[in-house]
Coordinates of C-alpha atoms in Angstrom, one line a residue:
Chain A
M778 CA 0.1 -0.1 0.0
A779 CA 0.8 3.6 -0.4
S780 CA 1.9 3.8 3.4
T781 CA 5.1 1.6 2.4
L782 CA 6.4 4.7 0.4
P783 CA 9.2 6.5 1.9
S784 CA 7.9 9.9 3.6
A785 CA 10.2 11.9 1.1
F786 CA 7.8 10.9 -1.7
V787 CA 5.1 12.8 0.5
W788 CA 7.3 16.0 -0.3
L789 CA 7.7 15.1 -3.8
D790 CA 3.9 15.1 -4.1
L791 CA 3.3 18.4 -2.2
F792 CA 6.1 20.1 -4.3
G793 CA 4.3 18.8 -7.4
I794 CA 1.2 19.9 -6.4
A795 CA 2.3 23.5 -5.6
V796 CA 4.4 23.9 -8.9
F797 CA 1.6 22.6 -11.3
A798 CA -1.2 24.6 -9.4
I799 CA 0.9 28.0 -10.0
S800 CA 1.2 26.9 -13.6
G801 CA -2.4 26.5 -13.7
A802 CA -3.2 29.8 -12.2
L803 CA -0.5 31.5 -14.7
L804 CA -2.6 30.1 -17.7
A805 CA -5.7 31.7 -16.0
A806 CA -3.7 35.0 -15.6
E807 CA -2.6 34.9 -19.4
K808 CA -6.2 34.5 -20.4
R809 CA -7.5 37.2 -18.1
Q810 CA -9.8 35.1 -16.1
T811 CA -11.5 35.8 -12.8
L812 CA -10.3 34.4 -9.3
V813 CA -12.8 31.7 -9.6
T814 CA -11.1 30.3 -12.7
F815 CA -7.7 30.8 -11.1
I816 CA -8.7 28.5 -8.3
F817 CA -10.4 25.9 -10.8
F818 CA -7.2 25.9 -13.2
A819 CA -4.8 25.7 -10.1
A820 CA -6.8 22.6 -8.8
V821 CA -7.4 20.9 -12.0
T822 CA -3.5 21.3 -12.9
G823 CA -2.2 20.5 -9.5
I824 CA -4.1 17.5 -8.8
G825 CA -5.6 16.4 -12.3
G826 CA -2.8 13.7 -13.1
G827 CA -2.7 12.3 -9.6
T828 CA -6.4 11.9 -9.5
L829 CA -6.7 10.2 -12.8
R830 CA -3.9 7.8 -11.6
D831 CA -5.5 7.0 -8.3
L832 CA -9.0 6.3 -10.2
L833 CA -7.0 4.0 -12.7
I834 CA -4.9 2.0 -10.1
G835 CA -8.0 1.9 -7.7
A836 CA -6.5 3.9 -4.9
P837 CA -8.6 6.3 -2.8
V838 CA -8.2 9.6 -4.6
F839 CA -5.3 11.3 -2.6
W840 CA -6.8 14.7 -2.1
V841 CA -10.4 13.5 -0.9
H842 CA -9.8 12.8 2.8
T843 CA -7.6 15.8 3.5
N844 CA -8.1 19.5 3.4
A845 CA -4.6 20.4 2.8
T846 CA -4.3 19.6 -0.8
L847 CA -6.8 21.7 -2.2
L848 CA -6.0 24.5 0.2
I849 CA -2.5 24.5 -1.5
C850 CA -4.0 25.1 -4.7
I851 CA -6.3 27.8 -3.4
V852 CA -3.2 29.6 -2.0
A853 CA -1.4 29.1 -5.2
A854 CA -4.1 30.8 -7.2
L855 CA -4.2 33.6 -4.8
L856 CA -0.6 34.1 -4.8
V857 CA -0.5 34.3 -8.6
W858 CA -3.7 36.6 -8.5
L859 CA -2.4 38.9 -5.8
T860 CA 1.2 39.3 -7.1
S861 CA 2.2 40.2 -10.6
K862 CA 2.1 37.6 -13.2
D863 CA 5.6 38.5 -14.1
R864 CA 6.9 37.4 -10.8
F865 CA 6.1 33.7 -11.8
A866 CA 6.2 33.6 -15.4
G867 CA 9.2 33.2 -17.7
R868 CA 12.1 30.9 -17.3
A869 CA 12.0 30.6 -13.5
L870 CA 8.6 28.8 -13.7
L871 CA 10.0 26.5 -16.6
W872 CA 12.4 25.3 -14.1
F873 CA 10.1 24.7 -11.4
D874 CA 7.6 23.0 -13.9
A875 CA 10.6 20.6 -15.1
A876 CA 11.3 19.7 -11.2
G877 CA 7.6 19.1 -10.8
L878 CA 7.4 17.1 -13.9
A879 CA 10.4 14.8 -12.8
A880 CA 9.2 14.4 -9.2
Y881 CA 5.5 13.8 -10.1
A882 CA 6.5 11.1 -12.9
T883 CA 8.7 9.2 -10.3
Y884 CA 6.3 9.5 -7.7
G885 CA 3.4 8.3 -9.8
A886 CA 5.4 5.1 -11.1
A887 CA 6.4 4.5 -7.4
K888 CA 2.9 4.7 -6.2
A889 CA 1.4 2.4 -8.9
L890 CA 4.1 -0.2 -8.5
A891 CA 3.5 0.1 -4.7
F892 CA -0.3 -0.7 -5.4
G893 CA 0.6 -3.8 -7.4
V894 CA 0.4 -2.4 -10.7
A895 CA 2.2 -4.2 -13.6
P896 CA 5.3 -2.9 -14.8
V897 CA 4.1 -1.3 -18.2
P898 CA 1.2 0.3 -16.8
A899 CA 3.2 1.6 -13.8
F900 CA 5.3 3.4 -16.5
G901 CA 2.1 4.8 -17.9
M902 CA 0.9 6.1 -14.6
G903 CA 4.2 8.1 -13.9
I904 CA 3.7 9.7 -17.3
L905 CA -0.1 10.3 -16.6
T906 CA 0.6 11.7 -13.2
A907 CA 3.1 14.1 -14.5
C908 CA 1.4 15.1 -17.7
A909 CA -2.5 14.7 -17.5
G910 CA -3.2 17.8 -15.4
G911 CA -1.5 20.1 -18.0
I912 CA -3.3 18.3 -20.6
I913 CA -6.7 18.6 -19.0
R914 CA -6.0 22.4 -18.3
D915 CA -5.2 22.8 -21.7
V916 CA -8.2 21.3 -23.2
L917 CA -10.4 23.2 -20.6
A918 CA -8.6 26.6 -21.7
G919 CA -9.0 25.6 -25.5
E920 CA -5.1 25.8 -25.7
P921 CA -3.2 23.5 -28.0
S922 CA -2.2 20.6 -25.7
I923 CA 1.5 20.1 -24.6
L924 CA 0.8 16.7 -26.3
M925 CA 0.8 18.3 -29.7
R926 CA 4.2 20.3 -29.3
P927 CA 7.3 18.5 -30.5
E928 CA 9.0 19.6 -27.4
L929 CA 10.6 17.1 -25.2
Y930 CA 8.1 17.3 -22.1
V931 CA 6.1 14.0 -22.2
T932 CA 9.5 12.3 -23.1
A933 CA 11.1 13.7 -20.2
A934 CA 8.3 12.4 -17.9
A935 CA 8.7 8.8 -19.6
L936 CA 12.4 8.9 -18.9
A937 CA 11.8 9.4 -15.1
A938 CA 9.0 6.9 -15.0
G939 CA 10.8 4.2 -17.3
L940 CA 14.0 4.3 -15.2
F941 CA 12.3 4.3 -11.9
V942 CA 10.3 1.2 -12.9
A943 CA 13.3 -0.5 -14.6
L944 CA 15.6 0.1 -11.7
A945 CA 12.9 -1.0 -9.2
L946 CA 12.3 -4.2 -11.2
V947 CA 16.2 -5.3 -11.0
G948 CA 16.0 -4.7 -7.2
V949 CA 17.4 -1.2 -6.6
A950 CA 16.2 0.3 -3.2
V951 CA 13.5 2.7 -4.0
P952 CA 15.1 5.9 -2.6
V953 CA 18.1 5.5 -4.8
A954 CA 16.1 4.4 -8.0
A955 CA 13.7 7.6 -7.3
L956 CA 16.7 9.7 -7.0
V957 CA 18.4 8.6 -10.2
A958 CA 15.2 8.6 -12.0
G959 CA 13.9 12.1 -11.0
I960 CA 17.6 13.6 -11.8
A961 CA 17.4 11.8 -15.3
G962 CA 14.1 13.2 -16.0
F963 CA 14.8 16.6 -15.0
A964 CA 18.1 16.8 -16.7
L965 CA 16.3 15.8 -19.9
R966 CA 13.7 18.4 -19.5
G967 CA 16.4 20.8 -18.4
A968 CA 18.3 20.3 -21.6
A969 CA 15.2 20.7 -23.8
I970 CA 14.6 24.0 -21.9
A971 CA 18.0 25.2 -22.3
R972 CA 18.8 24.0 -25.7
G973 CA 15.4 23.7 -27.3
W974 CA 15.7 20.0 -27.9
S975 CA 12.5 18.4 -29.6
L976 CA 11.6 15.1 -30.9
P977 CA 11.4 14.8 -34.8
A978 CA 7.9 15.0 -36.1
Y979 CA 6.3 12.4 -38.5
R980 CA 6.8 12.7 -42.2
D981 CA 5.7 10.4 -44.9
Chain B
M1330 CA -23.9 6.1 3.4
A1331 CA -26.0 7.9 0.9
S1332 CA -29.1 6.0 2.4
T1333 CA -28.8 8.7 5.5
L1334 CA -29.4 11.5 3.1
P1335 CA -33.0 12.7 3.4
S1336 CA -35.2 11.6 0.6
A1337 CA -35.9 15.0 -0.2
F1338 CA -32.5 15.2 -1.9
V1339 CA -33.5 12.2 -4.1
W1340 CA -35.8 14.9 -5.6
L1341 CA -33.3 17.6 -5.8
D1342 CA -31.1 15.1 -7.7
L1343 CA -33.9 14.0 -10.3
F1344 CA -34.5 17.7 -10.8
G1345 CA -31.0 18.6 -11.4
I1346 CA -30.7 15.7 -13.9
A1347 CA -33.8 16.7 -15.7
V1348 CA -32.7 20.4 -16.1
F1349 CA -29.3 19.6 -16.9
A1350 CA -30.3 17.1 -19.6
I1351 CA -32.7 19.7 -21.2
S1352 CA -29.7 22.2 -21.2
G1353 CA -27.4 19.8 -23.0
A1354 CA -30.1 18.9 -25.6
L1355 CA -30.6 22.4 -26.3
L1356 CA -27.0 22.8 -26.9
A1357 CA -27.4 19.9 -29.5
A1358 CA -30.4 21.9 -31.1
E1359 CA -28.3 25.1 -31.5
K1360 CA -25.6 23.2 -33.3
R1361 CA -28.2 21.4 -35.4
Q1362 CA -27.2 17.9 -34.4
T1363 CA -28.9 14.5 -34.9
L1364 CA -31.3 12.8 -32.1
V1365 CA -28.1 10.6 -31.1
T1366 CA -26.1 13.7 -30.5
F1367 CA -29.2 15.0 -28.5
I1368 CA -29.2 12.1 -26.3
F1369 CA -25.4 12.0 -25.5
F1370 CA -25.4 15.6 -24.7
A1371 CA -28.4 15.5 -22.6
A1372 CA -26.6 12.4 -20.6
V1373 CA -23.5 13.9 -20.4
T1374 CA -24.8 17.2 -19.1
G1375 CA -27.4 15.8 -16.8
I1376 CA -24.9 12.9 -15.2
G1377 CA -21.7 14.1 -15.9
G1378 CA -21.0 16.2 -12.7
G1379 CA -22.5 13.7 -10.3
T1380 CA -20.7 10.8 -12.0
L1381 CA -17.2 12.7 -11.6
R1382 CA -18.3 13.2 -7.9
D1383 CA -19.1 9.6 -7.4
L1384 CA -15.9 8.4 -8.8
L1385 CA -13.8 10.7 -6.9
I1386 CA -15.7 10.0 -3.4
G1387 CA -15.5 6.2 -4.1
A1388 CA -19.3 5.8 -4.3
P1389 CA -20.8 3.5 -6.7
V1390 CA -21.8 5.8 -9.6
F1391 CA -25.3 6.7 -9.1
W1392 CA -26.9 5.9 -12.5
V1393 CA -25.4 2.4 -13.0
H1394 CA -27.7 0.5 -11.2
T1395 CA -30.9 2.0 -12.3
N1396 CA -32.5 2.5 -15.6
A1397 CA -34.6 5.6 -14.4
T1398 CA -31.6 8.3 -14.7
L1399 CA -30.7 7.4 -18.4
L1400 CA -34.4 7.3 -19.4
I1401 CA -34.7 10.8 -17.7
C1402 CA -32.2 12.0 -20.0
I1403 CA -33.4 10.2 -23.1
V1404 CA -36.8 11.5 -22.6
A1405 CA -35.5 15.1 -21.9
A1406 CA -33.6 14.7 -25.4
L1407 CA -36.7 13.5 -27.1
L1408 CA -38.6 16.5 -25.7
V1409 CA -36.2 19.1 -27.1
W1410 CA -35.9 17.2 -30.3
L1411 CA -39.8 17.1 -30.9
T1412 CA -40.8 20.4 -29.6
S1413 CA -39.6 23.7 -30.9
K1414 CA -36.4 24.5 -29.4
D1415 CA -37.8 28.3 -28.7
R1416 CA -40.2 26.4 -26.3
F1417 CA -37.3 25.8 -23.9
A1418 CA -34.7 28.2 -24.9
G1419 CA -34.6 31.8 -23.6
R1420 CA -34.9 33.1 -20.1
A1421 CA -37.1 30.3 -18.8
L1422 CA -34.2 27.8 -19.1
L1423 CA -31.8 30.2 -17.5
W1424 CA -33.9 30.2 -14.3
F1425 CA -34.4 26.5 -14.3
D1426 CA -30.9 26.1 -15.0
A1427 CA -30.0 28.3 -11.8
A1428 CA -32.3 26.1 -9.7
G1429 CA -30.6 23.0 -11.0
L1430 CA -27.1 24.4 -10.1
A1431 CA -28.1 25.4 -6.7
A1432 CA -29.8 22.0 -5.9
Y1433 CA -26.9 20.1 -7.5
A1434 CA -24.1 22.0 -5.7
T1435 CA -26.0 21.5 -2.3
Y1436 CA -26.6 17.9 -3.0
G1437 CA -23.2 17.1 -4.2
A1438 CA -21.7 18.7 -1.0
A1439 CA -24.1 16.8 1.0
K1440 CA -23.2 13.4 -0.4
A1441 CA -19.6 13.9 -0.2
L1442 CA -19.9 14.8 3.5
A1443 CA -22.2 11.7 4.1
F1444 CA -19.3 9.7 2.5
G1445 CA -16.9 11.0 5.1
V1446 CA -15.1 13.3 2.6
A1447 CA -13.2 16.1 4.4
P1448 CA -14.8 19.6 4.3
V1449 CA -12.6 21.3 1.7
P1450 CA -12.9 18.6 -0.9
A1451 CA -16.7 18.2 -0.1
F1452 CA -16.9 21.9 -0.9
G1453 CA -15.4 21.1 -4.2
M1454 CA -17.5 18.2 -4.7
G1455 CA -20.3 20.4 -4.7
I1456 CA -18.9 22.8 -7.3
L1457 CA -17.9 19.7 -9.3
T1458 CA -21.4 17.9 -9.2
A1459 CA -23.1 21.5 -10.4
C1460 CA -20.6 22.2 -12.9
A1461 CA -18.8 19.6 -14.4
G1462 CA -21.6 18.2 -16.6
G1463 CA -21.7 21.6 -18.5
I1464 CA -18.0 21.8 -18.6
I1465 CA -17.8 18.5 -20.3
R1466 CA -20.7 19.2 -22.6
D1467 CA -18.9 22.5 -23.6
V1468 CA -15.4 20.5 -24.4
L1469 CA -17.4 18.1 -26.4
A1470 CA -19.1 20.6 -28.4
G1471 CA -15.9 22.9 -28.9
E1472 CA -17.6 25.8 -27.1
P1473 CA -15.8 28.1 -25.0
S1474 CA -16.6 26.7 -21.6
I1475 CA -18.6 28.4 -18.7
L1476 CA -15.3 28.2 -16.9
M1477 CA -13.8 31.1 -18.9
R1478 CA -16.6 33.3 -18.7
P1479 CA -16.7 36.0 -16.1
E1480 CA -20.5 35.5 -15.4
L1481 CA -21.2 34.4 -11.8
Y1482 CA -21.9 30.8 -12.3
V1483 CA -19.3 28.6 -10.8
T1484 CA -19.3 31.4 -7.9
A1485 CA -23.0 30.7 -7.3
A1486 CA -22.3 26.8 -7.0
A1487 CA -19.6 27.6 -4.5
L1488 CA -21.7 29.7 -2.3
A1489 CA -24.3 26.8 -2.2
A1490 CA -21.7 24.2 -1.6
G1491 CA -19.6 26.4 0.9
L1492 CA -22.7 27.6 2.9
F1493 CA -24.0 24.0 3.0
V1494 CA -20.5 22.7 4.4
A1495 CA -20.2 25.3 6.7
L1496 CA -23.7 25.1 8.3
A1497 CA -23.2 21.5 8.6
L1498 CA -19.9 21.7 10.2
V1499 CA -21.4 24.0 12.9
G1500 CA -24.0 21.5 13.7
V1501 CA -27.2 22.9 11.8
A1502 CA -29.6 20.1 10.7
V1503 CA -29.0 18.7 7.3
P1504 CA -32.5 19.9 5.7
V1505 CA -32.2 23.3 7.2
A1506 CA -28.7 23.8 5.8
A1507 CA -29.6 22.5 2.6
L1508 CA -32.5 24.8 2.3
V1509 CA -30.5 27.8 3.5
A1510 CA -27.6 26.8 1.1
G1511 CA -29.6 26.1 -2.0
I1512 CA -31.7 29.4 -1.6
A1513 CA -28.3 31.5 -1.2
G1514 CA -26.8 29.8 -4.3
F1515 CA -30.0 30.3 -6.6
A1516 CA -30.3 34.0 -5.4
L1517 CA -26.9 34.7 -6.3
R1518 CA -27.3 33.2 -9.7
G1519 CA -30.6 34.8 -10.1
A1520 CA -29.0 38.1 -9.3
A1521 CA -26.2 37.4 -12.0
I1522 CA -29.1 36.6 -14.5
A1523 CA -31.3 39.6 -13.4
R1524 CA -28.6 42.1 -13.1
G1525 CA -25.9 40.9 -15.2
W1526 CA -23.5 40.4 -12.3
S1527 CA -20.0 39.1 -13.1
L1528 CA -16.5 38.8 -11.4
P1529 CA -13.7 41.1 -12.2
A1530 CA -11.0 39.8 -14.5
Y1531 CA -7.5 39.7 -13.7
R1532 CA -5.3 42.6 -15.0
D1533 CA -1.5 43.0 -14.3
Chain C
M881 CA -17.8 -11.5 -12.7
A882 CA -16.0 -10.8 -16.0
S883 CA -14.7 -14.3 -15.7
T884 CA -17.9 -15.8 -16.5
L885 CA -17.6 -14.0 -20.1
P886 CA -16.6 -16.5 -22.7
S887 CA -13.0 -16.4 -23.8
A888 CA -14.2 -15.4 -27.3
F889 CA -14.7 -11.9 -25.8
V890 CA -11.1 -11.8 -25.0
W891 CA -10.3 -11.9 -28.8
L892 CA -12.9 -9.3 -29.4
D893 CA -11.2 -7.1 -26.9
L894 CA -7.9 -7.5 -28.2
F895 CA -9.1 -7.1 -31.6
G896 CA -10.6 -3.8 -30.8
I897 CA -7.7 -2.3 -28.8
A898 CA -5.5 -2.9 -31.9
V899 CA -7.8 -1.3 -34.4
F900 CA -8.5 1.6 -32.5
A901 CA -4.9 2.1 -31.3
I902 CA -4.1 2.1 -35.0
S903 CA -6.7 4.6 -35.7
G904 CA -5.3 6.9 -32.9
A905 CA -1.9 6.5 -34.3
L906 CA -3.1 7.4 -37.7
L907 CA -4.5 10.8 -36.5
A908 CA -1.1 11.4 -35.1
A909 CA 0.2 11.0 -38.2
E910 CA -2.0 13.2 -40.2
K911 CA -1.1 15.8 -37.6
R912 CA 2.6 15.2 -38.1
Q913 CA 3.3 14.6 -34.4
T914 CA 6.2 12.9 -32.7
L915 CA 6.6 9.2 -31.8
V916 CA 5.6 9.9 -28.2
T917 CA 2.4 11.5 -29.3
F918 CA 1.8 8.5 -31.7
I919 CA 1.9 6.2 -28.5
F920 CA -0.1 8.5 -26.4
F921 CA -2.7 8.7 -29.1
A922 CA -2.6 5.0 -29.7
A923 CA -3.2 4.1 -26.2
V924 CA -6.0 6.7 -25.4
T925 CA -7.9 5.6 -28.5
G926 CA -7.4 1.9 -28.0
I927 CA -8.1 1.8 -24.4
G928 CA -9.9 5.0 -23.4
G929 CA -13.6 3.8 -23.8
G930 CA -12.9 0.4 -22.0
T931 CA -11.2 2.4 -19.3
L932 CA -14.5 4.6 -18.7
R933 CA -16.5 1.7 -18.9
D934 CA -14.6 -0.3 -16.1
L935 CA -14.3 3.0 -13.8
L936 CA -18.2 3.5 -14.2
I937 CA -19.4 -0.1 -13.5
G938 CA -16.8 -0.6 -10.8
A939 CA -14.7 -3.0 -12.3
P940 CA -10.6 -3.1 -12.1
V941 CA -9.5 -1.1 -15.0
F942 CA -8.6 -3.8 -17.7
W943 CA -5.1 -2.8 -18.6
V944 CA -3.7 -2.1 -15.1
H945 CA -2.6 -5.7 -14.2
T946 CA -1.2 -6.7 -17.3
N947 CA 1.6 -5.6 -19.6
A948 CA 0.1 -6.9 -22.8
T949 CA -2.6 -4.3 -23.4
L950 CA -0.2 -1.2 -23.2
L951 CA 2.2 -3.1 -25.2
I952 CA -0.3 -3.7 -28.1
C953 CA -0.8 0.2 -28.3
I954 CA 2.8 0.8 -28.3
V955 CA 3.4 -1.7 -31.3
A956 CA 0.6 -0.2 -33.1
A957 CA 2.2 3.2 -32.7
L958 CA 5.3 2.0 -34.0
L959 CA 3.9 0.1 -37.0
V960 CA 2.0 3.4 -38.4
W961 CA 5.4 5.3 -37.5
L962 CA 7.7 3.0 -39.3
T963 CA 5.5 2.1 -42.3
S964 CA 4.0 4.6 -44.8
K965 CA 0.7 6.0 -43.4
D966 CA -0.9 5.1 -46.8
R967 CA -0.6 1.4 -45.8
F968 CA -3.2 2.2 -43.2
A969 CA -5.3 4.8 -44.3
G970 CA -8.0 5.0 -46.6
R971 CA -11.1 2.5 -46.8
A972 CA -9.3 -0.5 -45.3
L973 CA -8.9 1.1 -41.9
L974 CA -12.5 2.3 -42.3
W975 CA -13.6 -1.2 -42.2
F976 CA -11.6 -2.4 -39.5
D977 CA -12.8 0.3 -37.5
A978 CA -16.5 -0.7 -38.1
A979 CA -15.5 -4.4 -37.1
G980 CA -13.8 -2.7 -33.9
L981 CA -16.8 -0.7 -33.2
A982 CA -19.2 -3.5 -33.3
A983 CA -17.1 -5.9 -31.4
Y984 CA -16.4 -3.1 -28.6
A985 CA -20.0 -2.3 -28.3
T986 CA -21.2 -5.9 -28.0
Y987 CA -18.3 -6.7 -25.5
G988 CA -18.7 -3.6 -23.5
A989 CA -22.5 -4.4 -22.8
A990 CA -21.7 -7.8 -22.2
K991 CA -19.1 -6.8 -19.5
A992 CA -21.3 -4.3 -17.9
L993 CA -24.4 -7.1 -17.5
A994 CA -21.8 -9.5 -16.3
F995 CA -21.2 -6.8 -13.5
G996 CA -24.8 -6.5 -12.5
V997 CA -25.5 -3.1 -14.3
A998 CA -29.0 -2.4 -15.1
P999 CA -30.2 -2.9 -18.6
V1000 CA -30.3 0.8 -20.0
P1001 CA -27.0 1.7 -18.4
A1002 CA -25.5 -1.6 -19.9
F1003 CA -26.6 -0.2 -23.2
G1004 CA -24.8 3.0 -22.4
M1005 CA -21.7 1.2 -21.6
G1006 CA -21.4 -0.7 -24.8
I1007 CA -21.8 2.8 -26.6
L1008 CA -19.1 4.3 -24.4
T1009 CA -16.8 1.4 -24.8
A1010 CA -17.1 1.7 -28.5
C1011 CA -16.9 5.5 -28.9
A1012 CA -15.3 7.2 -26.1
G1013 CA -11.7 6.4 -26.7
G1014 CA -12.2 8.1 -30.2
I1015 CA -13.9 11.0 -28.6
I1016 CA -11.1 11.6 -26.1
R1017 CA -8.6 11.3 -28.8
D1018 CA -10.7 13.9 -30.8
V1019 CA -10.8 16.4 -28.1
L1020 CA -6.9 15.9 -27.2
A1021 CA -6.1 16.6 -30.9
G1022 CA -8.5 19.6 -31.2
E1023 CA -10.5 17.9 -33.9
P1024 CA -14.3 18.2 -34.5
S1025 CA -15.5 14.9 -32.5
I1026 CA -17.3 12.1 -34.2
L1027 CA -20.2 12.9 -31.9
M1028 CA -20.9 16.0 -34.0
R1029 CA -21.0 14.6 -37.3
P1030 CA -24.2 13.2 -38.9
E1031 CA -22.6 9.9 -39.9
L1032 CA -24.0 6.6 -38.6
Y1033 CA -21.3 6.0 -36.2
V1034 CA -22.4 5.9 -32.6
T1035 CA -25.8 4.8 -34.0
A1036 CA -24.3 1.5 -35.1
A1037 CA -22.5 1.2 -31.7
A1038 CA -26.1 1.6 -30.2
L1039 CA -27.7 -0.8 -32.4
A1040 CA -25.2 -3.7 -31.3
A1041 CA -25.1 -2.7 -27.7
G1042 CA -29.1 -2.5 -27.6
L1043 CA -29.6 -5.6 -29.6
F1044 CA -27.0 -7.6 -27.2
V1045 CA -28.9 -6.2 -24.0
A1046 CA -32.3 -7.1 -25.5
L1047 CA -31.5 -10.6 -26.6
A1048 CA -29.7 -11.3 -23.2
L1049 CA -32.7 -10.2 -21.6
V1050 CA -35.3 -12.4 -23.3
G1051 CA -32.8 -15.2 -22.4
V1052 CA -30.8 -15.8 -25.6
A1053 CA -27.3 -17.5 -25.0
V1054 CA -24.5 -15.0 -24.7
P1055 CA -22.3 -16.2 -27.6
V1056 CA -25.4 -16.1 -29.8
A1057 CA -26.6 -12.6 -28.8
A1058 CA -23.1 -11.4 -29.2
L1059 CA -22.9 -12.8 -32.6
V1060 CA -26.4 -11.3 -33.7
A1061 CA -25.6 -8.1 -32.2
G1062 CA -22.1 -7.7 -33.6
I1063 CA -23.0 -8.5 -37.1
A1064 CA -25.9 -6.2 -37.0
G1065 CA -24.0 -3.2 -35.7
F1066 CA -21.0 -3.9 -38.4
A1067 CA -23.9 -4.2 -41.0
L1068 CA -25.1 -0.7 -40.1
R1069 CA -21.9 0.9 -40.1
G1070 CA -20.9 -0.9 -43.2
A1071 CA -23.9 0.5 -45.1
A1072 CA -23.0 4.0 -43.7
I1073 CA -19.6 3.5 -45.2
A1074 CA -20.6 2.0 -48.3
R1075 CA -23.6 4.2 -49.1
G1076 CA -22.9 7.3 -47.3
W1077 CA -25.8 6.8 -44.7
S1078 CA -26.3 9.5 -42.4
L1079 CA -29.1 10.7 -39.7
P1080 CA -31.3 13.8 -40.3
A1081 CA -30.1 16.9 -38.3
Y1082 CA -32.2 19.0 -36.0
R1083 CA -34.3 21.6 -37.7
D1084 CA -36.7 24.0 -36.1

């Protein structure tokens, strides 16, 4: 069960929620929305991916029996609403988002394995945990989804999730596997940000 | 469990389904769709919010073990299909929708609390129950979502859900809390309809 | 439980996954996407409908405890990526998709009945199983959904699902009911492809 996950994962989880909630609120700011929309977007982006993961693996949805998670999203939305958007936007957020992406992909794969999910779907759960919140946010906002851009984004989540599952399968201790996987995912996403790396598109 | 909810809630629930199903079918009419699309939109709008709520709180999905709920949606779609669209459209529907919104937000929060959900997420479940069906309908239709309009809509659902949770927490009897919360949500939405109230948008 | 379903249904299921996964990857090809998007679209289209069905009826999500399902989707995406798109596109795929549609609608209704779902929602589950994956794919890609086209598509799924439920209710043996329902759904969809049949749109 989830309780066997090291408590460091709790911090990965809270960090991911806050970073993604801010990125959701920033999209609301860019679209000149109201505070209610800020909160809605912060919540959807912050907890959407983990919610989908929990529904799919049959875990109780992680934010339903605690007040803290939604409150983090509400505070994140208020922060973005009250301060200048410029404080959060730009490259700083990109790097926080990269850290959130790597943390969430690793955490999602670890939680799935801890719930007895098979390796390939556990890998998929890591990707979903990291990416689904942003995808739902983009669909709700009528924006072209991150899915449709050649940028290395989903791929970095796939690297972190895949590495964690592979290392866990060959018997590496969970904290070590998580550290290696998280750093690798963050490094790949970071390279994409710093150097503009992207995947080749299909051509026939 | 849900069985401890007063039976008046059953009527709130059926009323919400019917009103929202009609609003879904009306969007299909506006978009000149086929009868199959009418039924699909009526069902998605009528039961989408409650479905999401039940999945998230771990309740059995409310329309899966009964025939009545989907039949209400099918009948609502047929009604809109067979009569002139004008009979339903316009201000009358807006007011029915306001009543459905308040009823659903109250009912959703009450059901969540009855399932042992924490107060802040129970508040969120009220909002989702009232708004998610319409949001899914708009996404499927490629319409700008109610989420993105400054109108007081989600806010009215938040008022009803928040009031119910707050009153229930301080020990007010459930039927009284529901009545107060439902009327407050309906009044706020009504004021928005009658006077064009809306929320301020973000500006930096 | 699902284990009481004849094993022929397992093949219907795998066939539906493969066909729909290919159709998802083809949309990615049409949109000149990367391999990661190919895989994402193949998976969403191949397993989206069945996933929604399992969540709604309270069954364990079918692909979470096995590696095979996602691997089929990954292989389908690679196949489309590596070969010319023309090999799959055009009328051949339309006919395979018609077979997948009929198979999935029948299988979805049968699985729902086997889980004790009431007849009308079981009928709805057949339609969702067959159509929801494609609908989610279209929403993610920003395409007009199959839902909004007058073409006989959802209707053919409704015929297969409705026939299966009706025959099962009057006591016809499950394999016979499945065969009749699947052939009827395929025939109706085939007629729509061959002759351009479509439903009348709403006019006031």
